[in-house]
mmCIF file of C-alpha atoms and ligand atoms in Angstrom:
data_model
loop_
_atom_site.group_PDB
_atom_site.id
_atom_site.type_symbol
_atom_site.label_atom_id
_atom_site.label_comp_id
_atom_site.label_asym_id
_atom_site.label_seq_id
_atom_site.Cartn_x
_atom_site.Cartn_y
_atom_site.Cartn_z
ATOM 1 C CA MET Z 1 32.829 43.850 11.803
ATOM 2 C CA SER Z 2 35.730 45.416 9.901
ATOM 3 C CA ALA Z 3 39.151 43.785 9.689
ATOM 4 C CA GLU Z 4 40.542 46.624 11.820
ATOM 5 C CA SER Z 5 37.943 46.070 14.583
ATOM 6 C CA GLU Z 6 38.633 42.347 14.664
ATOM 7 C CA LEU Z 7 42.359 42.929 14.902
ATOM 8 C CA LEU Z 8 41.900 45.515 17.650
ATOM 9 C CA ASP Z 9 39.772 43.079 19.656
ATOM 10 C CA LYS Z 10 42.487 40.445 19.387
ATOM 11 C CA ILE Z 11 45.154 42.982 20.346
ATOM 12 C CA ARG Z 12 43.134 44.031 23.398
ATOM 13 C CA ASP Z 13 42.718 40.375 24.425
ATOM 14 C CA ILE Z 14 46.426 39.715 24.665
ATOM 15 C CA SER Z 15 47.843 43.189 25.198
ATOM 16 C CA ARG Z 16 50.763 43.604 27.542
ATOM 17 C CA PRO Z 17 53.305 46.394 28.071
ATOM 18 C CA VAL Z 18 55.409 46.712 24.952
ATOM 19 C CA ARG Z 19 57.349 49.418 23.179
ATOM 20 C CA ILE Z 20 57.295 48.833 19.436
ATOM 21 C CA MET Z 21 59.380 50.973 17.107
ATOM 22 C CA HIS Z 22 58.750 51.401 13.408
ATOM 23 C CA ILE Z 23 61.489 52.752 11.111
ATOM 24 C CA CYS Z 24 59.393 54.162 8.312
ATOM 25 C CA GLY Z 25 57.902 57.556 7.505
ATOM 26 C CA THR Z 26 55.041 55.975 5.567
ATOM 27 C CA HIS Z 27 54.165 53.794 8.566
ATOM 28 C CA GLU Z 28 54.097 56.935 10.688
ATOM 29 C CA ARG Z 29 51.731 58.603 8.243
ATOM 30 C CA THR Z 30 49.250 55.709 8.464
ATOM 31 C CA ILE Z 31 49.562 55.491 12.252
ATOM 32 C CA SER Z 32 48.952 59.228 12.631
ATOM 33 C CA LYS Z 33 46.251 59.447 9.994
ATOM 34 C CA TYR Z 34 44.144 56.744 11.636
ATOM 35 C CA SER Z 35 44.965 57.879 15.206
ATOM 36 C CA MET Z 36 46.125 54.364 15.922
ATOM 37 C CA ARG Z 37 47.940 55.370 19.107
ATOM 38 C CA ASP Z 38 44.598 56.545 20.522
ATOM 39 C CA VAL Z 39 42.750 53.297 19.904
ATOM 40 C CA LEU Z 40 45.455 50.864 21.005
ATOM 41 C CA PRO Z 41 45.531 49.725 24.635
ATOM 42 C CA GLU Z 42 47.649 52.101 26.671
ATOM 43 C CA GLU Z 43 50.224 49.398 27.469
ATOM 44 C CA ILE Z 44 51.189 49.405 23.797
ATOM 45 C CA GLU Z 45 53.511 52.238 22.893
ATOM 46 C CA VAL Z 46 54.337 52.772 19.218
ATOM 47 C CA LEU Z 47 57.549 54.741 18.723
ATOM 48 C CA SER Z 48 58.678 56.399 15.536
ATOM 49 C CA GLY Z 49 62.317 55.739 14.624
ATOM 50 C CA PRO Z 50 64.578 57.406 12.045
ATOM 51 C CA GLY Z 51 62.636 56.200 9.021
ATOM 52 C CA CYS Z 52 61.979 59.459 7.193
ATOM 53 C CA PRO Z 53 64.789 59.976 4.660
ATOM 54 C CA VAL Z 54 64.312 63.716 4.471
ATOM 55 C CA CYS Z 55 64.378 64.010 8.272
ATOM 56 C CA VAL Z 56 67.674 62.152 8.727
ATOM 57 C CA THR Z 57 69.629 63.998 6.019
ATOM 58 C CA PRO Z 58 72.078 66.076 8.047
ATOM 59 C CA GLU Z 59 72.801 69.758 7.735
ATOM 60 C CA GLN Z 60 76.306 69.031 6.413
ATOM 61 C CA GLU Z 61 74.926 67.260 3.358
ATOM 62 C CA ILE Z 62 72.400 70.000 2.644
ATOM 63 C CA ASP Z 63 75.194 72.568 2.960
ATOM 64 C CA ARG Z 64 77.213 70.622 0.402
ATOM 65 C CA ALA Z 65 74.264 70.621 -1.990
ATOM 66 C CA ILE Z 66 73.812 74.367 -1.481
ATOM 67 C CA ALA Z 67 77.548 74.901 -2.020
ATOM 68 C CA LEU Z 68 77.220 73.236 -5.417
ATOM 69 C CA ALA Z 69 74.028 75.096 -6.305
ATOM 70 C CA GLU Z 70 75.720 78.400 -5.508
ATOM 71 C CA SER Z 71 78.729 77.525 -7.647
ATOM 72 C CA GLY Z 72 76.982 77.422 -10.986
ATOM 73 C CA VAL Z 73 75.812 73.823 -11.302
ATOM 74 C CA ILE Z 74 72.151 72.924 -11.753
ATOM 75 C CA LEU Z 75 71.240 71.208 -8.484
ATOM 76 C CA THR Z 76 68.246 68.887 -8.834
ATOM 77 C CA SER Z 77 66.367 67.531 -5.838
ATOM 78 C CA PHE Z 78 63.141 65.944 -4.696
ATOM 79 C CA GLY Z 79 60.632 68.579 -3.597
ATOM 80 C CA ASP Z 80 60.705 67.690 0.107
ATOM 81 C CA MET Z 81 64.452 68.230 0.325
ATOM 82 C CA MET Z 82 64.162 71.775 -0.982
ATOM 83 C CA ARG Z 83 62.801 73.102 2.311
ATOM 84 C CA VAL Z 84 64.959 71.199 4.791
ATOM 85 C CA PRO Z 85 67.159 73.601 6.710
ATOM 86 C CA GLY Z 86 70.930 73.357 6.411
ATOM 87 C CA SER Z 87 73.166 75.409 8.657
ATOM 88 C CA ASN Z 88 72.455 78.502 6.590
ATOM 89 C CA GLY Z 89 69.022 78.023 5.094
ATOM 90 C CA SER Z 90 67.552 75.557 2.636
ATOM 91 C CA LEU Z 91 67.931 74.788 -1.053
ATOM 92 C CA MET Z 92 64.740 76.777 -1.606
ATOM 93 C CA GLU Z 93 66.347 79.792 0.014
ATOM 94 C CA ALA Z 94 69.480 79.268 -2.084
ATOM 95 C CA ARG Z 95 67.216 79.332 -5.132
ATOM 96 C CA SER Z 96 65.667 82.599 -4.014
ATOM 97 C CA ARG Z 97 69.225 83.993 -3.787
ATOM 98 C CA GLY Z 98 69.746 83.074 -7.447
ATOM 99 C CA ALA Z 99 71.080 79.503 -7.385
ATOM 100 C CA ASP Z 100 69.775 77.150 -10.085
ATOM 101 C CA VAL Z 101 67.927 74.611 -7.927
ATOM 102 C CA ARG Z 102 65.292 72.552 -9.710
ATOM 103 C CA MET Z 103 62.724 70.158 -8.292
ATOM 104 C CA VAL Z 104 62.539 66.750 -9.970
ATOM 105 C CA TYR Z 105 60.407 63.670 -9.381
ATOM 106 C CA SER Z 106 63.103 61.143 -10.251
ATOM 107 C CA ILE Z 107 66.730 60.762 -11.227
ATOM 108 C CA ASP Z 108 65.539 60.312 -14.809
ATOM 109 C CA ASP Z 109 64.146 63.858 -14.771
ATOM 110 C CA ALA Z 110 67.570 65.099 -13.684
ATOM 111 C CA ILE Z 111 69.314 63.117 -16.423
ATOM 112 C CA ALA Z 112 66.854 64.552 -18.961
ATOM 113 C CA ILE Z 113 67.915 68.068 -17.907
ATOM 114 C CA ALA Z 114 71.569 67.087 -18.395
ATOM 115 C CA GLU Z 115 70.784 65.743 -21.870
ATOM 116 C CA LYS Z 116 68.817 68.826 -22.817
ATOM 117 C CA GLU Z 117 71.436 71.246 -21.505
ATOM 118 C CA PRO Z 118 74.789 69.677 -22.452
ATOM 119 C CA GLU Z 119 76.695 72.885 -21.688
ATOM 120 C CA SER Z 120 75.530 72.781 -18.036
ATOM 121 C CA LYS Z 121 76.726 70.681 -15.119
ATOM 122 C CA VAL Z 122 73.783 68.878 -13.521
ATOM 123 C CA VAL Z 123 73.886 67.265 -10.049
ATOM 124 C CA PHE Z 124 71.167 65.053 -8.578
ATOM 125 C CA PHE Z 125 70.914 65.155 -4.774
ATOM 126 C CA ALA Z 126 70.375 61.443 -4.119
ATOM 127 C CA ILE Z 127 68.832 60.850 -0.714
ATOM 128 C CA GLY Z 128 66.888 57.958 0.756
ATOM 129 C CA PHE Z 129 67.197 54.456 2.099
ATOM 130 C CA GLU Z 130 67.653 51.101 0.365
ATOM 131 C CA THR Z 131 64.330 51.815 -1.345
ATOM 132 C CA THR Z 132 65.607 54.570 -3.636
ATOM 133 C CA ALA Z 133 69.253 53.520 -3.933
ATOM 134 C CA PRO Z 134 68.666 50.754 -6.549
ATOM 135 C CA THR Z 135 66.981 53.220 -8.933
ATOM 136 C CA ASN Z 136 70.019 55.462 -8.702
ATOM 137 C CA ALA Z 137 72.376 52.513 -9.163
ATOM 138 C CA ALA Z 138 70.451 51.477 -12.273
ATOM 139 C CA ALA Z 139 70.720 55.013 -13.671
ATOM 140 C CA VAL Z 140 74.507 54.990 -13.178
ATOM 141 C CA LEU Z 141 74.796 51.616 -14.909
ATOM 142 C CA ARG Z 142 72.933 53.079 -17.897
ATOM 143 C CA LYS Z 143 75.862 55.520 -18.306
ATOM 144 C CA PRO Z 144 74.257 58.963 -18.062
ATOM 145 C CA PRO Z 145 75.850 61.910 -19.918
ATOM 146 C CA GLY Z 146 79.220 63.213 -18.738
ATOM 147 C CA ASN Z 147 77.782 66.508 -17.471
ATOM 148 C CA PHE Z 148 75.632 64.603 -14.954
ATOM 149 C CA SER Z 149 76.627 63.467 -11.455
ATOM 150 C CA LEU Z 150 75.097 62.426 -8.125
ATOM 151 C CA LEU Z 151 75.619 63.931 -4.705
ATOM 152 C CA LEU Z 152 74.931 60.862 -2.575
ATOM 153 C CA SER Z 153 73.305 60.917 0.831
ATOM 154 C CA HIS Z 154 71.887 57.403 1.005
ATOM 155 C CA LYS Z 155 71.305 55.786 4.397
ATOM 156 C CA LEU Z 156 71.095 52.139 5.425
ATOM 157 C CA THR Z 157 68.444 50.933 7.850
ATOM 158 C CA ILE Z 158 70.085 48.029 9.683
ATOM 159 C CA PRO Z 159 73.077 49.985 11.117
ATOM 160 C CA ALA Z 160 70.679 52.656 12.416
ATOM 161 C CA MET Z 161 68.607 50.001 14.206
ATOM 162 C CA ASN Z 162 71.768 48.585 15.738
ATOM 163 C CA GLU Z 163 72.680 52.032 16.971
ATOM 164 C CA LEU Z 164 69.240 52.517 18.528
ATOM 165 C CA ILE Z 165 68.979 49.259 20.440
ATOM 166 C CA ASP Z 166 71.990 50.319 22.477
ATOM 167 C CA GLU Z 167 70.509 53.691 23.256
ATOM 168 C CA ILE Z 168 66.765 53.402 23.753
ATOM 169 C CA GLU Z 169 64.312 51.105 25.461
ATOM 170 C CA VAL Z 170 62.495 49.207 22.766
ATOM 171 C CA ASP Z 171 61.028 45.688 22.792
ATOM 172 C CA ALA Z 172 60.168 45.008 19.156
ATOM 173 C CA PHE Z 173 60.407 46.433 15.662
ATOM 174 C CA ILE Z 174 58.021 46.907 12.777
ATOM 175 C CA ALA Z 175 60.370 46.668 9.802
ATOM 176 C CA PRO Z 176 59.845 49.063 6.884
ATOM 177 C CA GLY Z 177 57.912 47.333 4.104
ATOM 178 C CA HIS Z 178 59.484 49.296 1.252
ATOM 179 C CA VAL Z 179 63.015 48.615 2.468
ATOM 180 C CA CYS Z 180 62.143 44.940 2.932
ATOM 181 C CA THR Z 181 61.036 44.673 -0.701
ATOM 182 C CA ILE Z 182 64.693 45.372 -1.563
ATOM 183 C CA ILE Z 183 66.765 43.748 1.205
ATOM 184 C CA GLY Z 184 64.289 41.042 2.268
ATOM 185 C CA ILE Z 185 63.683 40.046 5.865
ATOM 186 C CA HIS Z 186 66.857 38.120 6.680
ATOM 187 C CA PRO Z 187 69.050 41.161 7.481
ATOM 188 C CA PHE Z 188 66.701 41.599 10.471
ATOM 189 C CA ASP Z 189 67.465 38.116 11.848
ATOM 190 C CA GLN Z 190 70.214 39.558 14.035
ATOM 191 C CA PHE Z 191 67.594 41.516 16.024
ATOM 192 C CA ALA Z 192 65.416 38.460 16.574
ATOM 193 C CA GLU Z 193 68.523 36.624 17.805
ATOM 194 C CA LYS Z 194 68.942 39.405 20.364
ATOM 195 C CA GLY Z 195 65.340 38.922 21.553
ATOM 196 C CA PHE Z 196 63.432 41.475 19.481
ATOM 197 C CA PRO Z 197 60.345 40.377 17.558
ATOM 198 C CA VAL Z 198 60.544 41.913 14.055
ATOM 199 C CA ILE Z 199 57.566 42.097 11.694
ATOM 200 C CA ALA Z 200 57.878 43.344 8.109
ATOM 201 C CA ALA Z 201 54.679 45.321 7.587
ATOM 202 C CA GLY Z 202 52.644 46.879 4.804
ATOM 203 C CA PHE Z 203 51.173 50.344 4.917
ATOM 204 C CA GLU Z 204 47.425 49.961 5.369
ATOM 205 C CA ALA Z 205 45.920 50.372 8.841
ATOM 206 C CA ASP Z 206 44.915 46.706 9.024
ATOM 207 C CA GLU Z 207 48.430 45.637 7.976
ATOM 208 C CA LEU Z 208 49.990 47.677 10.772
ATOM 209 C CA LEU Z 209 47.479 46.355 13.321
ATOM 210 C CA LEU Z 210 48.264 42.835 12.172
ATOM 211 C CA SER Z 211 51.981 43.476 12.696
ATOM 212 C CA ILE Z 212 51.293 44.715 16.244
ATOM 213 C CA LEU Z 213 49.211 41.596 16.928
ATOM 214 C CA MET Z 214 52.063 39.450 15.615
ATOM 215 C CA VAL Z 215 54.492 41.191 17.967
ATOM 216 C CA LEU Z 216 52.179 40.427 20.907
ATOM 217 C CA GLU Z 217 51.830 36.811 19.836
ATOM 218 C CA GLN Z 218 55.606 36.444 19.682
ATOM 219 C CA GLN Z 219 55.883 37.990 23.128
ATOM 220 C CA ARG Z 220 53.284 35.568 24.463
ATOM 221 C CA SER Z 221 54.974 32.552 22.925
ATOM 222 C CA GLY Z 222 58.501 33.702 23.770
ATOM 223 C CA ASN Z 223 59.548 32.695 20.269
ATOM 224 C CA HIS Z 224 61.194 35.809 18.869
ATOM 225 C CA THR Z 225 61.696 35.780 15.149
ATOM 226 C CA VAL Z 226 61.380 37.813 11.946
ATOM 227 C CA GLU Z 227 58.014 37.449 10.248
ATOM 228 C CA ASN Z 228 56.780 38.730 6.920
ATOM 229 C CA ALA Z 229 53.353 40.356 7.287
ATOM 230 C CA TYR Z 230 53.613 41.955 3.852
ATOM 231 C CA PRO Z 231 54.024 38.937 1.554
ATOM 232 C CA ARG Z 232 52.141 40.552 -1.336
ATOM 233 C CA ALA Z 233 55.178 42.825 -1.832
ATOM 234 C CA VAL Z 234 58.059 41.394 0.203
ATOM 235 C CA LYS Z 235 59.902 38.226 -0.724
ATOM 236 C CA ASN Z 236 61.895 36.873 2.173
ATOM 237 C CA GLU Z 237 65.090 37.103 0.133
ATOM 238 C CA GLY Z 238 64.212 40.587 -1.185
ATOM 239 C CA ASN Z 239 64.902 41.798 -4.694
ATOM 240 C CA ARG Z 240 68.135 40.108 -5.753
ATOM 241 C CA ARG Z 241 68.490 42.172 -8.925
ATOM 242 C CA ALA Z 242 68.250 45.427 -6.946
ATOM 243 C CA GLN Z 243 70.727 44.127 -4.376
ATOM 244 C CA GLU Z 244 73.185 43.221 -7.135
ATOM 245 C CA MET Z 245 72.937 46.656 -8.719
ATOM 246 C CA MET Z 246 73.548 48.376 -5.383
ATOM 247 C CA GLU Z 247 76.494 46.092 -4.700
ATOM 248 C CA LYS Z 248 77.963 46.791 -8.129
ATOM 249 C CA VAL Z 249 77.671 50.576 -7.966
ATOM 250 C CA PHE Z 250 78.016 51.515 -4.271
ATOM 251 C CA GLU Z 251 80.367 50.774 -1.421
ATOM 252 C CA VAL Z 252 79.389 51.081 2.222
ATOM 253 C CA ILE Z 253 80.805 53.940 4.274
ATOM 254 C CA ASP Z 254 80.197 55.551 7.654
ATOM 255 C CA SER Z 255 77.520 58.217 7.421
ATOM 256 C CA ASP Z 256 76.133 61.160 9.387
ATOM 257 C CA TRP Z 257 72.476 61.107 10.422
ATOM 258 C CA ARG Z 258 70.690 64.234 11.524
ATOM 259 C CA GLY Z 259 70.139 64.160 15.251
ATOM 260 C CA ILE Z 260 71.959 60.866 15.689
ATOM 261 C CA GLY Z 261 75.512 61.555 14.508
ATOM 262 C CA THR Z 262 77.881 59.291 12.644
ATOM 263 C CA ILE Z 263 76.785 55.669 12.344
ATOM 264 C CA LYS Z 264 79.313 53.115 11.199
ATOM 265 C CA ASP Z 265 78.641 51.510 7.809
ATOM 266 C CA SER Z 266 75.303 53.286 7.445
ATOM 267 C CA GLY Z 267 75.827 55.135 4.157
ATOM 268 C CA MET Z 268 76.998 54.554 0.609
ATOM 269 C CA LYS Z 269 79.340 56.136 -1.907
ATOM 270 C CA LEU Z 270 79.958 55.369 -5.556
ATOM 271 C CA ARG Z 271 82.690 52.827 -6.192
ATOM 272 C CA PRO Z 272 85.907 54.262 -7.704
ATOM 273 C CA GLU Z 273 85.055 52.953 -11.170
ATOM 274 C CA PHE Z 274 81.999 55.252 -11.155
ATOM 275 C CA ALA Z 275 83.852 58.297 -9.758
ATOM 276 C CA MET Z 276 83.097 60.235 -12.951
ATOM 277 C CA TYR Z 277 79.484 60.382 -11.708
ATOM 278 C CA ASP Z 278 80.357 61.226 -8.095
ATOM 279 C CA ALA Z 279 79.781 64.934 -7.410
ATOM 280 C CA ALA Z 280 81.652 64.587 -4.099
ATOM 281 C CA VAL Z 281 84.752 63.611 -6.099
ATOM 282 C CA ILE Z 282 84.296 65.887 -9.105
ATOM 283 C CA TYR Z 283 83.617 68.992 -7.018
ATOM 284 C CA GLU Z 284 85.584 68.018 -3.891
ATOM 285 C CA ASP Z 285 87.773 71.146 -3.772
ATOM 286 C CA LEU Z 286 84.903 73.475 -4.544
ATOM 287 C CA ILE Z 287 82.652 71.965 -1.862
ATOM 288 C CA ASN Z 288 85.405 71.932 0.751
ATOM 289 C CA GLU Z 289 86.238 75.563 0.088
ATOM 290 C CA LYS Z 290 82.593 76.593 0.463
ATOM 291 C CA VAL Z 291 81.839 74.680 3.671
ATOM 292 C CA LYS Z 292 85.212 74.941 5.383
ATOM 293 C CA ASP Z 293 84.193 77.694 7.797
ATOM 294 C CA ILE Z 294 80.873 76.206 8.867
ATOM 295 C CA SER Z 295 80.770 74.929 12.428
ATOM 296 C CA TYR Z 296 78.225 72.209 13.150
ATOM 297 C CA GLU Z 297 78.431 72.486 16.893
ATOM 298 C CA ASN Z 298 75.119 73.815 18.176
ATOM 299 C CA SER Z 299 74.118 74.755 14.652
ATOM 300 C CA ALA Z 300 70.530 73.491 14.846
ATOM 301 C CA SER Z 301 67.969 75.535 16.698
ATOM 302 C CA SER Z 302 68.733 74.766 20.311
ATOM 303 C CA LEU Z 303 65.031 74.284 21.010
ATOM 304 C CA CYS Z 304 64.316 71.848 18.133
ATOM 305 C CA ARG Z 305 63.777 68.330 19.512
ATOM 306 C CA CYS Z 306 64.191 66.492 16.183
ATOM 307 C CA ALA Z 307 67.223 64.593 17.488
ATOM 308 C CA GLU Z 308 65.219 63.062 20.333
ATOM 309 C CA ILE Z 309 62.135 62.549 18.178
ATOM 310 C CA LEU Z 310 64.129 60.664 15.516
ATOM 311 C CA LYS Z 311 65.307 58.296 18.248
ATOM 312 C CA GLY Z 312 61.795 57.783 19.614
ATOM 313 C CA LYS Z 313 62.736 59.412 22.909
ATOM 314 C CA GLU Z 314 60.307 62.329 22.704
ATOM 315 C CA LYS Z 315 57.100 63.352 20.950
ATOM 316 C CA PRO Z 316 56.588 66.465 18.813
ATOM 317 C CA SER Z 317 54.349 67.910 21.510
ATOM 318 C CA ASP Z 318 57.414 67.897 23.816
ATOM 319 C CA CYS Z 319 59.011 70.540 21.593
ATOM 320 C CA PRO Z 320 58.395 74.135 22.716
ATOM 321 C CA LEU Z 321 58.333 75.306 19.083
ATOM 322 C CA PHE Z 322 55.702 72.791 17.913
ATOM 323 C CA THR Z 323 52.741 74.603 16.272
ATOM 324 C CA LYS Z 324 54.114 77.932 17.488
ATOM 325 C CA LYS Z 325 57.289 78.891 15.648
ATOM 326 C CA CYS Z 326 57.422 75.569 13.811
ATOM 327 C CA ASN Z 327 54.703 74.417 11.431
ATOM 328 C CA PRO Z 328 54.578 72.979 7.889
ATOM 329 C CA ALA Z 329 54.568 76.469 6.346
ATOM 330 C CA ASN Z 330 57.612 77.497 8.406
ATOM 331 C CA PRO Z 331 59.523 74.365 9.412
ATOM 332 C CA VAL Z 332 62.322 74.936 11.923
ATOM 333 C CA GLY Z 333 63.527 71.332 11.899
ATOM 334 C CA SER Z 334 63.569 68.574 9.295
ATOM 335 C CA CYS Z 335 60.847 66.529 11.051
ATOM 336 C CA MET Z 336 58.274 69.188 10.110
ATOM 337 C CA VAL Z 337 59.098 69.295 6.391
ATOM 338 C CA SER Z 338 58.206 65.969 4.854
ATOM 339 C CA GLN Z 339 54.870 64.152 4.849
ATOM 340 C CA GLU Z 340 56.864 61.301 6.378
ATOM 341 C CA GLY Z 341 58.132 63.425 9.255
ATOM 342 C CA MET Z 342 56.865 62.792 12.778
ATOM 343 C CA CYS Z 343 56.271 66.487 13.524
ATOM 344 C CA TYR Z 344 54.487 67.056 10.216
ATOM 345 C CA ASN Z 345 52.149 64.127 10.848
ATOM 346 C CA TRP Z 346 51.590 65.102 14.466
ATOM 347 C CA TYR Z 347 50.715 68.637 13.324
ATOM 348 C CA ARG Z 348 48.447 67.481 10.529
ATOM 349 C CA TYR Z 349 46.529 64.775 12.358
ATOM 350 C CA ARG Z 350 46.718 65.681 16.046
ATOM 351 C CA GLY Z 351 47.373 69.415 16.137
ATOM 352 C CA VAL Z 352 47.734 71.105 19.518
ATOM 353 C CA GLU Z 353 47.083 68.737 22.416
HETATM 354 FE FE1 SF4 L 401 62.032 70.519 15.432
HETATM 355 FE FE2 SF4 L 401 59.797 71.751 14.665
HETATM 356 FE FE3 SF4 L 401 59.650 69.235 15.395
HETATM 357 FE FE4 SF4 L 401 60.141 71.120 17.189
HETATM 358 S S1 SF4 L 401 58.251 70.859 16.045
HETATM 359 S S2 SF4 L 401 61.167 69.157 17.004
HETATM 360 S S3 SF4 L 401 61.357 72.574 15.998
HETATM 361 S S4 SF4 L 401 60.761 70.039 13.636
#
């Protein structure tokens, strides 16, 4: 009997109604790929939270990146971000209009462009959660060339979870393994104190099933706590060196999340001593001039359900555009762009239901 079958048998033995939310695009990919929702007992509902960094980057921040790209700087970005719609198209579309937008695999690729083209201004569009932020902090501490800067759109996981527990019905969380490798498991203690079991989980199918079993066991015992089900990668205290670098380079600010709105203390900006690398500071007037007339009220497709999907309130199949006007080749909303997006995974692994 496989490890997965054994875990499923145990889950079935003690299953009870529970709504478990994960906050991780990679978890969603595994769950969708292995059709885990179909094999779990029906009392167990697994919700997808706002854990896909591409999906939660708001239109405003994409518009700011496009404003820079259309003003003569070289705008560098991860590939997934290139196709995410802003209020007036994507970075890819800006490139087709003549803007110098280049896909990179890391911040080091972007710095290499700046070194190779010292006459150009190069901006790296820095998105992602606590997982990617330390790499960017380390790059800043290495003092990149003066023609290089970062347009920051980092998001923090814990404030988003706090926002969600007030808004949606959820009983337990599967904490994102990658984020936990950086911040550890203790920042999640506050949720256990409020009665939510929290399990830090890895990304294999058996690791996710184990985390669901651990949630059920906590429910049965009534002892709600934070447990580490991914000890091969996650230390309970996290990665202290990465935490120190983030602390040194960034300060916490309120931040906009696509579909959710502004969440207090959920983003980061460069500290004033690193302002020479902050594209939002260097190009502040230019960006403001370019985006000043954009209205963000009702700017997303009125039929796109990404906002509800990112909060675990609806499924992709609830969206009238799903598989019709919206598909991976022609994404209408951000949830269909990235391999970590709920709509993308639903399309790829479930298709039309
Ligand atoms: Fe938005 Fe497309 Fe998902 Fe519908 S299917 S919610 S339009 S991303």
